[in-house]
Amino acid sequence: MTIAVVTGITGQDGAYLTELLLEKGYTVYGTYRRTSSVNFWRIEELGIDRHPNLHLVEYDLTDLSASIRLLQTTEATEVYNLAAQSFVGVSFEQPLTTLDITGAGAVNLLEAIRIVNPKIRFYQASTSEMFGEVQAIPQIETTPFYPRSPYGVAKLYAHWMTINYRESYGIFGTSGILFNHESPLRGREFVTRKITDSVAKIKLGKLEVLELGNMDAKRDWGFAKEYVEGMWRMLQVDEPDTFVLATNRTETVRDFVSMAFKASGVNLEWSGKAEGEKAVDAATGKLVVTVNPKFYRPAEVDLLIGNPSKAKEKLGWEPKTTLEQLCHMMVEADLRRNEAGFSF
Ligand code: NDP
Ligand code: GDR
């Protein structure tokens, strides 16, 4: 029975990856942070919170000694580092906290691997945010990086340290450069889920207007459940490497808004530009979307689109769910939750 550590089990990817590993017969040690009110809603929603092969471990990625003890006590042979301060917007307000967790935190685990068991296979959750001001279209594994946020810079540090530990100490350190991936388990601070949750609330009369920031940003959005399968595949091949996971399709935030309203049966009419942009319900003329500049970022990543050909060739990984299907799934889930009076 393979033993895996998944850091960040309370997050979107941690929950889906744990579900996948349990299905494959793994014993999983899922880490969560001590907070005044720990939230296991995602693993509860997936129905895996009481699985006999799942062990929940209190752990903070910023603590080197805790990282060493985590690997000693669990005797894991695979470590998936999904924990991070992962919200780009917040990283501008908390750059040093983001550096500690998202950047240096990965090195705590790499050091622990070096000390406890250099044979452990390590997955680092790298990101398309490292491409930032993109230097090529579409982006692939060898596209030069140009991060545009403290989050992107911190992730780039962790990415290169993973490669450095691979080259310096022969550690199986693999980095997955994942483009945005979403699901009904996505946090509500991220734009897709903010949109689908708001669409559900507007539909049910619980919210008047959805306020957003930059509507022109283009993202390559895939389905998180498929992306965690790619993470697992990356640790099953013979050699550590770097892989892009993406859909090779990009759409604007505005497109996703229209798609989500359509999924709830509402067609939009757009007008205005930049801060004056808005959308009304085409059937009733009621205002439903406006721009609030407080959601703009000091520096923006305008366009992301990834080419996952290497992952297809070497891992047999391919995205299957379309953006329309994903958006529909998220709107349905948020309608169901809001109707039931429950929405995390
Ligand atoms: P989430 O924000 O949903 O989850 C992040 C997890 O990290 C949470 O469980 C959080 O715990 C935990 N965490 C935060 N700080 C610490 C800490 N100091 N010590 C231990 N755990 C901590 O992210 P996702 O699931 O969406 O993403 C997973 C990883 O993949 C992240 O590293 C993210 O940066 C990266 N990534 C995500 C992409 C995406 O589109 N989703 C794309 C590319 C990369 P808590 O619940 O207590 O806050
Ligand atoms: P991103 O995701 O920054 O790409 O990082 P997010 O969903 O936060 O933003 C996507 C784009 O939407 C624009 N936007 C808004 N974003 C938010 N959150 N809220 C708004 O109201 C809003 N209005 C417009 C943003 O400016 C941006 O251009 C995510 C995270 O999961 C990272 O951890 C991960 O590494 C990357 O995806 C790949």
PDB file of C-alpha atoms in Angstrom, residues 137 179 217-221 247-252 255 302-306 323:
ATOM      1  CA  ILE A 137       1.598  32.113 -27.188  1.00  0.00           C
ATOM      2  CA  PHE A 179      -3.159  26.554 -15.676  1.00  0.00           C
ATOM      3  CA  ALA A 217      -8.360  39.135 -18.516  1.00  0.00           C
ATOM      4  CA  LYS A 218      -8.136  35.893 -20.493  1.00  0.00           C
ATOM      5  CA  ARG A 219      -7.648  32.556 -18.802  1.00  0.00           C
ATOM      6  CA  ASP A 220      -7.231  28.910 -19.807  1.00  0.00           C
ATOM      7  CA  TRP A 221      -9.737  27.244 -17.447  1.00  0.00           C
ATOM      8  CA  THR A 247      -6.785  23.033 -22.124  1.00  0.00           C
ATOM      9  CA  ASN A 248      -5.306  25.168 -24.945  1.00  0.00           C
ATOM     10  CA  ARG A 249      -8.430  27.357 -24.981  1.00  0.00           C
ATOM     11  CA  THR A 250      -8.658  30.856 -23.560  1.00  0.00           C
ATOM     12  CA  GLU A 251     -11.671  33.030 -22.757  1.00  0.00           C
ATOM     13  CA  THR A 252     -12.223  36.390 -21.065  1.00  0.00           C
ATOM     14  CA  ASP A 255     -17.212  35.381 -21.547  1.00  0.00           C
ATOM     15  CA  ASP A 302      -3.670  39.603 -19.347  1.00  0.00           C
ATOM     16  CA  LEU A 303      -3.599  36.382 -21.303  1.00  0.00           C
ATOM     17  CA  LEU A 304      -2.896  32.751 -20.480  1.00  0.00           C
ATOM     18  CA  ILE A 305      -3.206  29.814 -22.829  1.00  0.00           C
ATOM     19  CA  GLY A 306      -1.226  26.614 -22.374  1.00  0.00           C
ATOM     20  CA  LEU A 323     -15.588  25.080 -20.290  1.00  0.00           C
TER      21      LEU A 323
END
